[in-house]
Structures are given as C-alpha cells and as structure tokens.
C-alpha cells in the first residue's frame, strides 16, 4: 500500500499473513475488535449511570405520547422540547418501550450504535485501502478515549458519528461503482445519511460537506456535467432529509411543544441560530448556546450560561480557540494521541500525490477520493473546532476519530510496506512514526503524572523495543506488533479506565484526569431528601392535578423529578430556564383550570429575563408554603428551594 498517490494501486495490498491463515485471522481480528468495543461501551450498563439525565428525562417523556416522541419533548406535559431534533433519542425511546424504563435500556442503543460504527468504519476503509488498513482503523477508533466516554452516555454525538460514517461508506460505494446509475444512487444515499446526521445534531453534520464535495469531484470518473448533476441531486436529497423534521414542526396542525433553544419557538430558528451559526461564531439566544449574563451554576463555568446539556458553556471547557486547541490540556488527551501521526500521513500523501501528478502518472481516482474524503474530514473538523467561538466541549471531537483511524490505518500499512523494501529512506518511516507518537504520548501523560503517570514509562519502553526490533530487521512482524502496542497503549489505558469508571459525568464525558467541573448530583437519578419532602407535600395537597409541579430553573432543576418519578413535572424554561415556555399567560390558564397548583423556585439564573418575568408572576399569584434548605447534592438550587401555592388573582 502506498501513501497518497504514488502508487494508488498499491494501497490495497495487504501485509502478507502466515500461509493458510489469511482467511481466518483477519476475520477473527475484526470479531475481537468488535468484542472489545462492546465491552468498553457496554460496561456502563452494569453501573448505576442513567446517562445524561437531561436526555434521559426527555426519553421518558417522549415515551408517553406520540406528540412528545415526534417533537422530542423534555417534559411529560409536552411544554418544551430538548434543544436538538429527536432522531438520536428515538432509538432510546423504542428501547424503553420494549424493555421498560431502566438505566440499561436507555443506554443499550448507544452501545449498539457504537459497535455498529466500528463495523461500518472497517467496511468503509476496507473498500478504500484493504483489510489490514481497515482493521487498524477500526481498532484506533474503538480505543479513542473520548469515543469510549461519549458512547457510554446517551448524548447525541454517538448517532452523529454513526450517520456520518455510514455516509462515508455509501460515498465510497458510489466512487467505486462502475454503472453511472448505481454511482448516483449511492451518492444520493450518502446525502440522505448526512441529512440524518443533521437530525441528530444539526449543523455539526454539515461540517463534512466540503470533504464529500471535493472527494466526489476528485474521485469520480464521470463527465463533469454528470458530476454536477449528481451533486445537485445530492443537495436536494440532503435538504429534504435535513429539513423533514423542521417541516413536520412547522406544518403540525395541532398543539405542539415550544422548540427549546429557539428565540421564537420555531425549529428553523433553532437551525439557523443556536444550533447553526451560533455554534461557530457565538451569539445571543434563549438556548444554552447563547451568551448570557446570569450566574453560573455551582461548580463553575462561564458567567451566564450553560454550554449545552453538559454544563457550563462558552470556551471554558475546551480552552481558548486557536490553532493549538486540539492539543491543549482539555482536549489533547481526549482525541490527539494519534493526531500527529494522522497529520504526517496526510502530509506525506499530499507530497507524493503531487509528485505523481507532476510525473503525469495515471491516478487511481477511487484511491484519491479516499484521501480527499478522510483528509478533508479531519481538516475541516479540526479547523472548525479549533476556531469555534460558540459553545465547545472536548467531547465534540469524537467525530474526528473515524478520520484519524482511517488515516492511521492506511499510513501504517504503507509504512510497513516501505519498511520491507531493502533500499531507500522509506524503511525508517515506521520507526519514526512510533517514536513521534510515543513522544507525544509522553507529553500528554506528563501534564498530570498523579493520574497513571507510570504509563509514560511503559509507552517509552515498548516504543524502544519496537524501534529496536524494526531497525534490526530480524523480527519484522514482532516489530510491527510492538509498534502498534506502543502507539495504542496510552489511549487504550485511558479508554479502559474510563470504561470502568463509576464517577464519570455523563453530561460532560471526558477521559483521564478530569477536574470536578460539575456540582455533585448533576446527573443523579435519585431525589434528594429535600426534593422528596417537596414532592410529598405537593402530592398530598393537590391530588388529581394534571401537572404535579412546575419547577423554575428548567431541565436542570426538573430532570431528576422526571426520571425518578412518574409525576408530571414541568421544567420551566427548557434547558436552563431561559426559554419563554411556559409563558405567564399559560401558567395563569393552568391555575385557573385547576391543572397546576404548585410552583417551585430557587433554581436557574436569577437575572435571565424569562425567569424574572415568571418570578414576578409567582410573586403576584402565589404564596410560599414550604422552604427546603439547599445542600451539595442539589444540582440547582443549592441556596435553597421555595415551594409556592398559586391562585390567580
């Protein structure tokens, strides 16, 4: 296999297996990698984790009615939705409907999605570069620390990665199709799948579009007119797939929840604002992606806001934007272990491809498309994340893992082939790659040696052994195996430690030494003593009320009530309390109709306009009847909660 385009035909050559074992060991290796992913992702089901309880509360609410299911309602009453389209939550709802509402039934679909992504990545890279490169790509992806951590939760990123990798598979099939009709069908299917990614995490799915567009232009052998028509058709399918949910929300004839995170209750505003340009450039908004001016929750964070369903927002969790963000202390240990190796592979591919073009050597267009696709995928995500001014969390980078895996897989196979050549400097590429990756692992681990600091010495020892075996040219395969162990040992340990962790925060997943950025009980599915006292009082004094309790502070104050009980509890204001739902008019209507009697205050950001408006309504129409002192277990309302009994005056 050759890097880049110096011999694209050679890219599909394999490392020669032992005689008679070729059909079996590769198949067994894939099974082992899938089993490894299943264990790493699935161990969480044997803990008491309920995942990100913001989404878990929505899953339970969505399972109560079709309208809630379709729109992604956060609360059982269907007042306000989560701040994303519901596609990523639908498999969880289906699982809950089949198995009942349990922590493992909520997380089971995520494990299946994670393992399916490993398999699809293997199949995609195999089409492009052969079996050995595909196996390495799958293993690298499975052992990426942030991928392990995000797949242990029910955040939307896992579904996003699956849809994009599936789109890459369909695209690769399109490039390799001989018949024009099949090529077009596969390309349209790839566009449809990217649209599904949009329904999981909106504009995040569109970041890869430049890579797909450029790869099709570079890799298709169709006439330019046909390429233009194919891409135009793909654009139509992409928009239809992406906007299907927006259309459903817009055209729905009956009552529907307020779209959380929007400024006007419309899905289109959510697409263009908070989950669109607002993510990249920052900006205002009622959703948690906007710049706000409120007080941060216990545990830290930027003043005034939450960075999505993972806690405080802004750039505080991902470090300052700039070219070094992917390698900084917050992000580096999550995704960058093999990033230098992937970048070097891509650079070598570009140089050799240019030399091939200068010599007018016929190119393998399908191979070229693979380089453009995966190299572009990595480049555009790295650039967007590095310079993103809006909300950024390190776990977003899990979407870079497939590209890193693909490039490292192809680069490793090429480097081993060059290593086996008797002459030339190419034989030193593989030992050099091991050395560079081990050196970067030393840097990452040394940032906090109190957490598995021994690992840096283990990496160096294995790397030296691998380099020695490779340089001596006596035990080539042993050297290759040791080299793989050296470059994967550190991320494997970080992934393994994360997989068995019982203290990881599901709403803000991260591997390695992580500070306590969130307050105790942030993702708890158990009511505190104070919350139980409040709920018991409410149930005994308002029997038969349609809405048991309306809670100020949004989902962060209400989610535990929804997850832990079967009561109809409304988190006023959506994610963090800033959505104008329910309005004060709606509250008045509920009270007049006898649907609501009690409102709980004390959570949320005190100076958000919508919270102030509702607080004034409570002051005019309600009387305090119970005060519960705050404690460290309360994710919101640490200063105390006040229960009010309301009668419209």
XYZ file of C-alpha atoms in Angstrom:
649
model
C 0.000 0.000 0.000
C 1.340 3.401 -0.819
C 0.800 6.702 0.818
C -1.146 9.138 -1.160
C -0.977 8.686 -4.744
C 2.450 7.396 -5.501
C 1.004 4.090 -6.230
C -2.666 4.183 -5.523
C -2.919 0.696 -6.908
C -0.608 -0.418 -4.161
C -2.897 0.945 -1.464
C -4.951 -2.187 -1.393
C -2.004 -4.519 -0.867
C -2.049 -6.277 2.490
C 0.585 -7.214 4.974
C 1.323 -10.774 3.974
C -0.230 -13.189 6.511
C 1.176 -16.517 7.511
C 0.410 -19.240 4.946
C -3.059 -20.704 5.315
C -4.180 -18.190 7.938
C -5.200 -15.261 5.758
C -8.921 -16.071 5.508
C -9.239 -16.593 9.249
C -7.060 -14.309 11.337
C -8.407 -11.113 9.770
C -11.983 -12.238 10.394
C -11.144 -13.165 13.973
C -9.324 -9.859 14.419
C -12.442 -7.945 13.394
C -14.581 -10.002 15.758
C -12.109 -9.282 18.560
C -12.194 -5.549 17.855
C -15.994 -5.542 17.850
C -15.987 -7.504 21.098
C -13.520 -5.019 22.587
C -15.786 -2.137 21.616
C -18.794 -3.931 23.084
C -17.011 -4.350 26.413
C -15.661 -0.792 26.541
C -19.016 0.727 25.655
C -21.247 -1.772 27.413
C -19.707 -1.881 30.884
C -21.670 1.243 31.740
C -24.874 -0.805 31.754
C -23.570 -2.612 34.847
C -23.226 0.656 36.732
C -25.988 2.857 38.125
C -25.485 5.522 35.440
C -28.587 6.903 33.761
C -26.510 8.728 31.177
C -27.082 12.401 30.581
C -30.230 12.869 32.629
C -31.263 15.860 30.518
C -31.773 13.476 27.608
C -32.921 10.617 29.843
C -35.749 12.774 31.170
C -36.703 13.552 27.584
C -36.632 9.865 26.652
C -39.080 9.079 29.440
C -41.314 11.994 28.467
C -41.182 11.052 24.774
C -42.324 7.532 25.578
C -45.600 8.857 26.999
C -47.209 10.130 23.773
C -46.673 10.292 20.018
C -46.524 14.098 20.007
C -43.826 14.070 22.650
C -41.993 11.385 20.643
C -42.168 13.309 17.375
C -41.010 16.635 18.754
C -38.630 15.466 21.469
C -40.451 16.869 24.476
C -38.415 17.354 27.603
C -41.358 17.076 29.989
C -44.357 14.717 30.113
C -46.777 17.615 29.617
C -45.256 18.482 26.244
C -44.420 22.089 27.139
C -40.893 22.450 25.728
C -38.533 20.243 23.713
C -34.858 19.467 24.065
C -32.581 21.747 22.078
C -31.897 19.218 19.301
C -34.015 17.293 16.814
C -35.140 13.994 18.330
C -33.547 11.446 15.950
C -30.744 10.488 18.339
C -33.286 9.896 21.121
C -35.744 7.812 19.132
C -33.775 4.530 19.449
C -33.656 5.066 23.209
C -37.402 5.635 23.356
C -38.017 2.472 21.315
C -35.745 0.517 23.659
C -37.648 1.861 26.670
C -40.971 0.903 25.102
C -39.682 -2.646 24.538
C -37.800 -3.284 27.785
C -39.285 -0.744 30.168
C -37.698 2.364 31.643
C -34.376 1.223 33.124
C -30.929 2.771 33.041
C -29.604 -0.056 30.885
C -32.496 0.133 28.402
C -31.739 3.825 27.888
C -28.036 3.165 27.241
C -28.330 -0.089 25.266
C -28.969 1.645 21.908
C -25.816 3.726 22.362
C -23.711 0.595 22.796
C -25.231 -0.911 19.656
C -24.652 2.323 17.728
C -21.029 2.497 18.870
C -20.252 -1.074 17.813
C -22.092 -0.582 14.523
C -19.897 2.442 13.841
C -16.735 0.367 14.352
C -18.036 -2.194 11.868
C -19.066 0.400 9.279
C -15.721 2.183 9.540
C -13.956 -1.120 8.940
C -16.079 -1.823 5.880
C -15.540 1.680 4.506
C -11.768 1.671 4.875
C -11.589 -1.873 3.511
C -13.268 -0.704 0.315
C -10.736 2.088 0.028
C -7.467 0.602 1.231
C -7.757 -3.069 2.056
C -8.366 -5.341 5.035
C -5.282 -4.583 7.120
C -5.737 -0.849 6.971
C -9.415 -1.357 7.859
C -8.580 -3.439 10.925
C -6.156 -0.819 12.215
C -8.678 1.945 11.543
C -11.371 0.072 13.473
C -9.019 -0.581 16.389
C -7.866 3.041 16.559
C -11.461 4.235 16.560
C -12.528 1.729 19.224
C -9.686 2.810 21.521
C -10.114 6.571 21.148
C -10.696 7.765 24.733
C -13.365 10.357 24.035
C -15.228 7.939 21.772
C -15.384 5.406 24.584
C -16.600 8.034 27.022
C -19.261 9.538 24.761
C -20.616 6.105 23.790
C -21.137 5.308 27.479
C -23.687 8.136 27.587
C -26.842 8.965 25.662
C -25.604 12.227 24.173
C -26.388 12.904 20.508
C -22.791 12.673 19.245
C -22.820 8.878 19.017
C -25.666 8.939 16.499
C -23.988 11.790 14.618
C -20.804 9.759 14.145
C -22.748 6.679 13.026
C -24.669 8.573 10.357
C -21.536 10.268 9.012
C -19.522 7.034 8.867
C -22.481 5.359 7.150
C -22.495 8.260 4.678
C -18.761 7.691 4.070
C -19.480 4.035 3.324
C -22.225 4.929 0.853
C -19.962 7.527 -0.724
C -17.134 5.024 -1.131
C -19.556 2.624 -2.785
C -20.569 5.443 -5.115
C -16.982 6.175 -6.100
C -16.266 2.514 -6.807
C -19.499 1.876 -8.703
C -18.986 1.140 -12.399
C -22.508 1.827 -13.594
C -23.499 5.518 -13.571
C -26.929 4.737 -12.168
C -25.548 2.877 -9.163
C -22.987 5.596 -8.586
C -25.718 8.213 -8.426
C -27.943 6.119 -6.144
C -25.134 5.558 -3.647
C -24.252 9.251 -3.691
C -27.866 10.215 -3.019
C -27.979 7.710 -0.181
C -24.842 9.287 1.289
C -26.558 12.683 1.141
C -29.627 11.241 2.857
C -27.463 9.862 5.679
C -25.738 13.201 6.230
C -29.224 14.663 6.480
C -29.962 12.094 9.181
C -26.847 13.332 10.949
C -28.384 16.802 10.786
C -31.449 15.414 12.547
C -29.126 14.169 15.295
C -27.020 17.276 15.875
C -27.993 19.767 13.217
C -25.208 21.880 11.683
C -22.456 19.681 13.127
C -23.278 17.158 10.384
C -22.686 19.743 7.673
C -19.063 20.320 8.633
C -18.029 17.325 6.496
C -19.800 18.559 3.367
C -16.699 20.234 1.854
C -14.805 16.932 2.187
C -17.553 14.918 0.463
C -17.953 17.530 -2.259
C -14.239 17.753 -3.018
C -13.802 13.976 -2.847
C -16.540 13.401 -5.412
C -15.080 15.930 -7.792
C -11.612 14.425 -7.352
C -12.620 10.779 -7.430
C -15.494 10.401 -9.854
C -14.688 9.321 -13.400
C -17.998 10.621 -14.709
C -18.045 13.566 -17.132
C -18.128 16.954 -15.441
C -21.720 17.552 -16.497
C -22.769 14.279 -14.856
C -20.797 15.122 -11.726
C -22.580 18.469 -11.478
C -25.969 16.827 -11.901
C -25.126 14.154 -9.317
C -24.058 16.781 -6.788
C -27.159 18.871 -7.484
C -29.355 15.841 -6.884
C -27.443 15.058 -3.698
C -28.015 18.627 -2.489
C -31.769 18.239 -2.995
C -31.819 14.937 -1.088
C -29.653 16.435 1.658
C -32.004 19.367 2.179
C -35.102 17.176 2.060
C -33.653 14.783 4.620
C -32.320 17.545 6.865
C -35.441 19.686 6.854
C -38.007 16.906 7.195
C -38.308 17.447 10.939
C -38.360 21.226 10.533
C -41.211 20.826 8.059
C -43.087 18.498 10.416
C -42.773 21.018 13.250
C -43.831 23.912 11.032
C -46.806 22.172 9.440
C -48.074 20.291 12.501
C -51.780 21.194 12.774
C -52.311 20.600 16.486
C -50.784 21.752 19.768
C -47.037 21.249 19.981
C -44.241 21.944 22.428
C -42.130 25.079 22.303
C -38.851 24.299 20.481
C -36.209 24.524 23.172
C -33.212 26.738 22.430
C -35.024 28.853 19.850
C -35.928 32.502 20.267
C -39.400 32.234 18.750
C -40.454 28.614 19.248
C -39.690 27.553 15.668
C -37.412 24.771 14.505
C -35.997 26.992 11.757
C -34.726 29.483 14.321
C -33.032 26.645 16.190
C -31.365 25.526 12.946
C -30.103 28.968 11.959
C -29.326 30.285 15.415
C -28.233 28.274 18.415
C -27.532 25.027 16.541
C -26.272 26.796 13.424
C -24.035 29.810 13.084
C -24.336 30.485 16.803
C -22.280 27.360 17.480
C -19.385 28.579 15.361
C -19.440 32.335 15.907
C -21.190 32.560 19.257
C -24.144 34.838 19.869
C -27.257 35.522 21.826
C -30.230 33.241 22.221
C -32.536 31.721 24.731
C -30.836 28.386 24.233
C -27.788 27.342 26.124
C -25.569 28.251 23.222
C -26.166 31.952 23.523
C -24.115 34.337 25.519
C -25.917 35.059 28.714
C -25.387 37.197 31.720
C -26.653 35.053 34.534
C -24.917 33.434 37.430
C -23.075 30.196 36.760
C -24.288 27.073 38.450
C -22.451 25.527 41.333
C -19.225 24.033 40.162
C -18.042 26.757 37.829
C -18.488 27.768 34.255
C -18.634 30.963 32.314
C -20.881 33.655 33.711
C -24.285 33.361 32.358
C -24.757 30.245 30.601
C -24.625 26.619 30.106
C -22.818 25.079 27.202
C -25.486 22.690 26.213
C -26.604 19.646 28.109
C -23.234 19.154 29.581
C -22.937 22.032 31.901
C -21.447 25.495 31.820
C -20.633 26.718 28.408
C -18.543 29.083 26.369
C -14.944 28.127 25.764
C -14.175 27.306 29.400
C -14.244 23.539 28.941
C -12.346 23.389 25.668
C -9.802 26.096 26.278
C -9.219 29.187 24.215
C -9.851 28.994 20.497
C -6.822 28.891 18.242
C -4.506 26.548 16.357
C -3.410 24.717 19.495
C -6.834 23.858 20.889
C -6.806 20.242 19.669
C -3.571 19.671 21.624
C -4.278 21.614 24.812
C -4.802 20.174 28.280
C -8.590 19.968 27.947
C -8.755 18.356 24.506
C -5.376 16.715 23.875
C -5.897 13.612 25.992
C -9.341 13.029 24.525
C -8.530 12.902 20.802
C -4.961 13.874 19.914
C -2.924 10.756 20.791
C -2.617 9.746 17.139
C -3.452 13.100 15.590
C 0.208 13.940 14.791
C 0.611 10.564 13.071
C -2.563 11.155 11.037
C -1.413 14.631 10.029
C 2.008 13.349 8.984
C 0.354 10.584 6.955
C -1.828 13.127 5.221
C 1.124 15.436 4.526
C 3.182 12.609 3.029
C 0.183 11.577 0.938
C -0.181 15.122 -0.393
C 3.523 15.431 -1.275
C 3.700 12.066 -3.009
C 0.411 12.697 -4.766
C 1.757 15.993 -6.100
C 4.927 14.285 -7.316
C 2.823 11.659 -9.031
C 0.793 14.362 -10.742
C 3.969 16.145 -11.864
C 5.176 12.938 -13.486
C 1.797 12.510 -15.208
C 1.392 9.046 -13.738
C -2.173 7.770 -14.176
C -4.028 8.124 -10.896
C -6.344 5.726 -9.114
C -9.278 8.107 -8.828
C -11.089 5.984 -6.235
C -7.989 5.949 -4.059
C -7.594 9.687 -4.487
C -11.200 10.216 -3.414
C -10.477 8.323 -0.188
C -7.568 10.568 0.659
C -9.601 13.698 -0.043
C -12.591 12.404 1.930
C -10.780 11.346 5.098
C -8.140 14.060 4.942
C -10.786 16.697 4.341
C -12.962 15.236 7.119
C -10.123 15.586 9.608
C -9.043 19.010 8.391
C -12.438 20.722 8.389
C -13.457 19.416 11.811
C -10.076 20.336 13.297
C -10.294 23.837 11.860
C -13.891 24.424 12.937
C -13.318 23.122 16.460
C -10.044 24.992 16.835
C -11.518 28.368 15.956
C -15.089 27.852 17.174
C -16.225 30.897 19.158
C -19.504 29.471 20.382
C -20.064 26.644 22.825
C -17.349 23.996 22.573
C -16.892 20.865 24.660
C -13.978 18.421 24.232
C -16.350 15.528 23.607
C -17.390 17.122 20.310
C -14.073 15.878 18.911
C -15.259 12.266 18.867
C -16.424 12.962 15.302
C -12.750 13.294 14.298
C -11.951 9.747 15.418
C -13.108 7.946 12.228
C -10.834 10.096 10.066
C -7.879 9.629 12.404
C -8.457 5.881 12.381
C -8.700 5.716 8.585
C -5.556 7.784 8.001
C -3.515 5.973 10.639
C -4.635 2.606 9.261
C -3.597 3.424 5.712
C -0.409 5.156 6.844
C 0.665 2.198 8.964
C 0.186 -0.323 6.176
C 2.045 1.888 3.713
C 4.873 2.499 6.178
C 5.252 -1.231 6.799
C 5.433 -1.887 3.085
C 8.123 0.764 2.663
C 9.927 -0.650 5.676
C 10.210 -4.037 3.970
C 11.926 -2.536 0.932
C 15.684 -3.240 1.017
C 16.779 0.237 -0.005
C 15.748 3.838 0.459
C 14.837 6.035 3.390
C 11.290 4.723 3.394
C 12.273 1.903 5.738
C 12.774 4.455 8.525
C 9.254 5.890 8.292
C 7.661 3.247 10.502
C 10.194 3.530 13.362
C 9.978 7.318 13.121
C 6.183 7.199 13.372
C 6.400 5.076 16.505
C 8.940 7.471 18.015
C 6.899 10.609 17.293
C 3.676 9.110 18.638
C 5.383 7.821 21.795
C 6.967 11.234 22.369
C 3.589 12.948 22.101
C 2.081 10.396 24.496
C 4.861 11.272 26.978
C 3.877 14.952 26.731
C 0.178 14.263 27.255
C 0.687 11.947 30.217
C 3.231 14.258 31.831
C 0.654 17.009 32.132
C -0.710 15.223 35.191
C 1.521 12.444 36.484
C -0.701 11.884 39.524
C -3.102 10.017 37.248
C -1.424 6.866 35.857
C 1.892 8.649 35.464
C 3.625 5.260 35.168
C 2.084 4.934 31.737
C 4.590 7.253 30.072
C 7.457 4.965 31.042
C 5.588 1.918 29.779
C 4.947 3.636 26.451
C 8.599 4.592 26.055
C 9.817 1.094 26.927
C 7.508 -0.577 24.422
C 8.330 2.049 21.800
C 12.068 1.494 22.239
C 11.586 -2.242 21.953
C 9.548 -1.757 18.777
C 12.086 0.586 17.223
C 14.928 -1.785 18.080
C 13.094 -4.740 16.525
C 12.309 -2.702 13.417
C 15.818 -1.323 12.998
C 17.429 -4.750 13.374
C 15.182 -6.092 10.615
C 15.221 -9.506 12.239
C 11.701 -9.806 13.579
C 9.655 -7.583 11.314
C 6.230 -8.718 12.406
C 7.169 -8.558 16.066
C 8.379 -5.020 15.463
C 5.099 -4.094 13.798
C 3.041 -5.548 16.637
C 5.183 -3.799 19.247
C 4.861 -0.583 17.288
C 1.064 -0.814 17.318
C 1.121 -1.550 21.031
C 3.367 1.444 21.626
C 1.137 3.908 19.807
C -2.126 2.492 21.196
C -1.093 1.694 24.774
C -1.769 5.124 26.248
C -5.169 5.729 24.615
C -6.109 2.133 25.458
C -5.362 2.679 29.154
C -7.269 5.952 29.189
C -10.190 4.276 27.422
C -10.131 1.270 29.742
C -10.025 3.448 32.830
C -12.948 5.451 31.516
C -14.908 2.320 30.692
C -14.764 1.059 34.279
C -15.231 4.467 35.885
C -18.214 4.904 38.164
C -17.665 8.632 38.718
C -17.618 9.935 35.134
C -20.088 12.735 34.428
C -22.335 11.574 31.607
C -23.412 15.061 30.596
C -19.794 16.158 30.264
C -17.929 12.981 29.247
C -14.148 13.041 29.365
C -11.375 10.502 29.844
C -8.299 10.775 32.006
C -7.706 13.183 34.898
C -10.754 15.442 34.863
C -11.467 18.226 37.332
C -14.766 18.268 39.194
C -16.351 20.795 36.870
C -19.913 19.954 37.792
C -21.662 20.011 41.168
C -22.398 16.794 42.996
C -25.595 15.143 41.879
C -25.592 16.798 38.455
C -26.627 13.612 36.656
C -28.279 11.928 39.600
C -31.467 9.961 39.029
C -32.357 9.913 42.729
C -34.262 12.606 44.576
C -32.538 14.276 47.490
C -34.226 14.342 50.864
C -35.315 17.910 50.223
C -36.775 17.057 46.833
C -38.682 14.132 48.321
C -40.086 16.395 51.010
C -41.271 18.863 48.378
C -42.864 16.194 46.233
C -44.645 14.530 49.147
C -46.107 17.861 50.221
C -47.305 18.644 46.690
C -48.904 15.237 46.138
C -50.755 15.386 49.454
C -52.114 18.908 48.836
C -53.034 18.738 45.153
C -54.468 15.311 44.411
C -55.599 14.895 40.831
C -53.796 17.942 39.427
C -52.796 17.352 35.793
C -49.389 18.977 36.385
C -47.938 17.952 39.723
C -45.258 20.624 39.863
C -43.768 23.409 37.743
C -40.095 23.941 38.553
C -38.090 27.077 37.879
C -34.590 26.570 36.501
C -35.537 24.429 33.532
C -34.396 20.894 32.988
C -31.506 21.142 35.404
C -33.965 21.579 38.262
C -36.712 19.288 36.954
C -34.932 16.364 35.288
C -34.449 14.316 38.461
C -38.162 14.537 39.286
C -38.998 13.320 35.765
C -36.509 10.446 35.772
C -37.119 9.271 39.339
C -40.917 9.526 39.479
C -43.994 9.075 37.330
C -45.308 12.515 38.201
C -45.940 15.182 35.568
C -43.284 17.747 36.339
C -42.563 20.714 34.065
C -39.120 22.306 33.941
C -39.968 25.915 33.178
C -37.699 27.476 30.595
C -36.305 24.430 28.799
C -32.683 23.505 29.293
C -31.543 26.241 31.664
C -34.686 28.273 32.304
C -34.323 30.913 29.590
C -36.882 29.598 27.107
C -40.198 31.526 27.345
C -42.179 28.361 27.964
C -44.477 28.146 29.718
C -45.438 31.788 29.413
C -47.039 33.601 32.339
C -50.338 33.502 30.444
C -50.037 29.730 30.196
C -49.299 29.483 33.916
C -52.386 31.558 34.676
C -54.521 29.373 32.422
C -53.265 26.219 34.116
C -54.001 27.576 37.587
C -57.494 28.767 36.619
C -58.316 25.379 35.110
C -57.062 23.545 38.200
C -54.285 21.845 36.212
C -51.487 23.357 38.313
C -51.302 24.403 41.924
C -47.654 24.420 42.963
C -44.558 26.158 41.609
C -41.031 25.576 42.888
C -38.449 28.373 42.714
C -34.807 28.690 43.664
C -33.131 27.198 40.612
C -31.831 28.807 37.456
C -30.107 32.059 36.644
C -31.644 34.852 38.643
C -31.274 37.637 36.077
C -32.437 35.862 32.918
C -35.366 37.915 31.572
C -37.754 34.985 31.254
C -37.014 33.820 34.796
C -37.543 37.345 36.120
C -40.909 37.538 34.357
C -42.042 34.220 35.796
C -40.707 35.208 39.234
C -42.823 38.352 39.152
C -45.847 36.252 38.212
C -45.177 33.931 41.157
C -44.857 36.897 43.493
C -48.241 38.256 42.343
C -50.173 34.997 42.280
C -48.575 32.572 44.737
C -47.767 32.228 48.416
C -44.721 30.380 49.815
C -45.752 27.301 51.755
C -42.514 25.350 52.192
C -38.801 26.150 52.155
C -36.136 23.483 51.852
C -32.564 24.298 52.707
C -30.108 23.685 49.897
C -27.356 21.096 50.008
C -24.432 19.966 47.878
C -26.488 17.151 46.328
C -28.804 19.558 44.563
C -27.537 20.305 41.047
C -29.540 23.533 41.074
C -30.997 25.465 43.951
C -28.035 24.913 46.233
C -29.051 28.016 48.180
C -32.472 26.586 48.925
C -35.792 25.906 47.244
C -39.149 27.527 47.952
C -42.467 25.883 47.156
C -45.352 28.201 46.279
C -49.091 27.531 46.190
C -50.733 29.518 43.400
C -54.155 31.033 42.843
C -54.584 33.544 40.034
C -55.528 36.921 41.439
